[in-house]
Amino acid sequence: MFADSNEVQRRQMLCAYCPLMIETFGIRRCKVCGCPIQSKTRLENEHCPVGKW
Ligand code: SF4
Protein backbone atom coordinates (compact mmCIF):
# COMPACT_ATOMS: atom_id res chain seq x y z
CA MET A 1 0.00 0.00 0.00
CA PHE A 2 0.96 3.63 -0.43
CA ALA A 3 1.83 6.00 2.38
CA ASP A 4 -0.33 9.14 2.63
CA SER A 5 0.87 12.19 0.74
CA ASN A 6 1.99 14.14 3.82
CA GLU A 7 4.12 11.22 4.91
CA VAL A 8 5.58 10.82 1.39
CA GLN A 9 6.46 14.52 1.37
CA ARG A 10 8.07 14.29 4.79
CA ARG A 11 10.17 11.30 3.72
CA GLN A 12 11.22 12.90 0.45
CA MET A 13 12.31 16.03 2.31
CA LEU A 14 14.44 13.97 4.68
CA CYS A 15 16.03 12.10 1.75
CA ALA A 16 16.60 15.35 -0.18
CA TYR A 17 18.83 16.66 2.61
CA CYS A 18 20.43 13.34 3.42
CA PRO A 19 24.15 12.97 2.55
CA LEU A 20 23.46 9.31 1.75
CA MET A 21 21.26 10.22 -1.21
CA ILE A 22 22.99 9.92 -4.60
CA GLU A 23 21.83 10.93 -8.05
CA THR A 24 22.92 9.06 -11.16
CA PHE A 25 21.51 9.72 -14.64
CA GLY A 26 18.80 11.85 -13.06
CA ILE A 27 17.62 9.09 -10.72
CA ARG A 28 17.88 9.65 -6.99
CA ARG A 29 18.81 6.62 -4.95
CA CYS A 30 19.58 5.77 -1.38
CA LYS A 31 23.27 4.86 -1.20
CA VAL A 32 22.65 2.44 1.68
CA CYS A 33 19.91 0.23 0.22
CA GLY A 34 20.19 1.19 -3.45
CA CYS A 35 16.45 1.89 -3.75
CA PRO A 36 15.09 4.69 -5.95
CA ILE A 37 13.89 7.46 -3.59
CA GLN A 38 10.82 8.25 -5.70
CA SER A 39 9.25 4.81 -5.25
CA LYS A 40 10.78 3.86 -1.90
CA THR A 41 9.28 6.88 -0.13
CA ARG A 42 5.80 6.13 -1.51
CA LEU A 43 5.45 2.64 -0.12
CA GLU A 44 3.87 2.49 3.31
CA ASN A 45 5.91 -0.43 4.63
CA GLU A 46 9.28 0.88 3.45
CA HIS A 47 11.63 2.49 5.91
CA CYS A 48 14.88 4.40 5.90
CA PRO A 49 17.78 1.94 6.48
CA VAL A 50 19.41 4.34 8.96
CA GLY A 51 16.21 5.20 10.84
CA LYS A 52 15.55 8.73 9.52
CA TRP A 53 11.96 7.83 8.68
S1 SF4 B 1 16.33 6.40 2.83
FE1 SF4 B 1 17.36 7.26 4.64
S2 SF4 B 1 19.55 6.90 4.30
FE2 SF4 B 1 18.51 6.63 2.36
S3 SF4 B 1 18.65 8.65 1.37
FE3 SF4 B 1 16.70 8.56 2.46
S4 SF4 B 1 17.07 9.46 4.47
FE4 SF4 B 1 19.05 8.94 3.55
PDB file of C-alpha atoms and ligand atoms in Angstrom:
ATOM      1  CA  MET A   1       0.000   0.000   0.000  1.00  0.00           C
ATOM      2  CA  PHE A   2       0.960   3.633  -0.431  1.00  0.00           C
ATOM      3  CA  ALA A   3       1.825   6.000   2.380  1.00  0.00           C
ATOM      4  CA  ASP A   4      -0.333   9.136   2.627  1.00  0.00           C
ATOM      5  CA  SER A   5       0.866  12.189   0.741  1.00  0.00           C
ATOM      6  CA  ASN A   6       1.994  14.141   3.823  1.00  0.00           C
ATOM      7  CA  GLU A   7       4.124  11.222   4.905  1.00  0.00           C
ATOM      8  CA  VAL A   8       5.584  10.825   1.395  1.00  0.00           C
ATOM      9  CA  GLN A   9       6.459  14.523   1.373  1.00  0.00           C
ATOM     10  CA  ARG A  10       8.066  14.292   4.795  1.00  0.00           C
ATOM     11  CA  ARG A  11      10.170  11.296   3.724  1.00  0.00           C
ATOM     12  CA  GLN A  12      11.219  12.902   0.453  1.00  0.00           C
ATOM     13  CA  MET A  13      12.307  16.032   2.307  1.00  0.00           C
ATOM     14  CA  LEU A  14      14.444  13.966   4.676  1.00  0.00           C
ATOM     15  CA  CYS A  15      16.035  12.099   1.746  1.00  0.00           C
ATOM     16  CA  ALA A  16      16.598  15.347  -0.177  1.00  0.00           C
ATOM     17  CA  TYR A  17      18.834  16.664   2.609  1.00  0.00           C
ATOM     18  CA  CYS A  18      20.433  13.337   3.423  1.00  0.00           C
ATOM     19  CA  PRO A  19      24.147  12.970   2.549  1.00  0.00           C
ATOM     20  CA  LEU A  20      23.460   9.310   1.750  1.00  0.00           C
ATOM     21  CA  MET A  21      21.265  10.224  -1.215  1.00  0.00           C
ATOM     22  CA  ILE A  22      22.987   9.917  -4.600  1.00  0.00           C
ATOM     23  CA  GLU A  23      21.833  10.930  -8.050  1.00  0.00           C
ATOM     24  CA  THR A  24      22.923   9.060 -11.164  1.00  0.00           C
ATOM     25  CA  PHE A  25      21.508   9.721 -14.636  1.00  0.00           C
ATOM     26  CA  GLY A  26      18.798  11.854 -13.061  1.00  0.00           C
ATOM     27  CA  ILE A  27      17.620   9.092 -10.721  1.00  0.00           C
ATOM     28  CA  ARG A  28      17.884   9.653  -6.991  1.00  0.00           C
ATOM     29  CA  ARG A  29      18.806   6.622  -4.947  1.00  0.00           C
ATOM     30  CA  CYS A  30      19.578   5.775  -1.383  1.00  0.00           C
ATOM     31  CA  LYS A  31      23.266   4.859  -1.200  1.00  0.00           C
ATOM     32  CA  VAL A  32      22.645   2.438   1.684  1.00  0.00           C
ATOM     33  CA  CYS A  33      19.907   0.231   0.225  1.00  0.00           C
ATOM     34  CA  GLY A  34      20.189   1.194  -3.450  1.00  0.00           C
ATOM     35  CA  CYS A  35      16.445   1.886  -3.753  1.00  0.00           C
ATOM     36  CA  PRO A  36      15.095   4.691  -5.946  1.00  0.00           C
ATOM     37  CA  ILE A  37      13.886   7.459  -3.589  1.00  0.00           C
ATOM     38  CA  GLN A  38      10.825   8.246  -5.701  1.00  0.00           C
ATOM     39  CA  SER A  39       9.245   4.815  -5.246  1.00  0.00           C
ATOM     40  CA  LYS A  40      10.778   3.860  -1.900  1.00  0.00           C
ATOM     41  CA  THR A  41       9.279   6.879  -0.128  1.00  0.00           C
ATOM     42  CA  ARG A  42       5.798   6.133  -1.511  1.00  0.00           C
ATOM     43  CA  LEU A  43       5.447   2.637  -0.124  1.00  0.00           C
ATOM     44  CA  GLU A  44       3.865   2.490   3.312  1.00  0.00           C
ATOM     45  CA  ASN A  45       5.913  -0.428   4.628  1.00  0.00           C
ATOM     46  CA  GLU A  46       9.279   0.882   3.449  1.00  0.00           C
ATOM     47  CA  HIS A  47      11.629   2.492   5.905  1.00  0.00           C
ATOM     48  CA  CYS A  48      14.882   4.399   5.898  1.00  0.00           C
ATOM     49  CA  PRO A  49      17.776   1.944   6.484  1.00  0.00           C
ATOM     50  CA  VAL A  50      19.410   4.335   8.959  1.00  0.00           C
ATOM     51  CA  GLY A  51      16.213   5.195  10.841  1.00  0.00           C
ATOM     52  CA  LYS A  52      15.552   8.733   9.519  1.00  0.00           C
ATOM     53  CA  TRP A  53      11.960   7.830   8.678  1.00  0.00           C
TER      54      TRP A  53
HETATM   55  S1  SF4 B   1      16.334   6.404   2.829  1.00  0.00           S
HETATM   56 FE1  SF4 B   1      17.360   7.255   4.643  1.00  0.00          FE
HETATM   57  S2  SF4 B   1      19.549   6.902   4.301  1.00  0.00           S
HETATM   58 FE2  SF4 B   1      18.513   6.630   2.360  1.00  0.00          FE
HETATM   59  S3  SF4 B   1      18.649   8.650   1.373  1.00  0.00           S
HETATM   60 FE3  SF4 B   1      16.696   8.564   2.462  1.00  0.00          FE
HETATM   61  S4  SF4 B   1      17.071   9.457   4.466  1.00  0.00           S
HETATM   62 FE4  SF4 B   1      19.052   8.941   3.552  1.00  0.00          FE
END
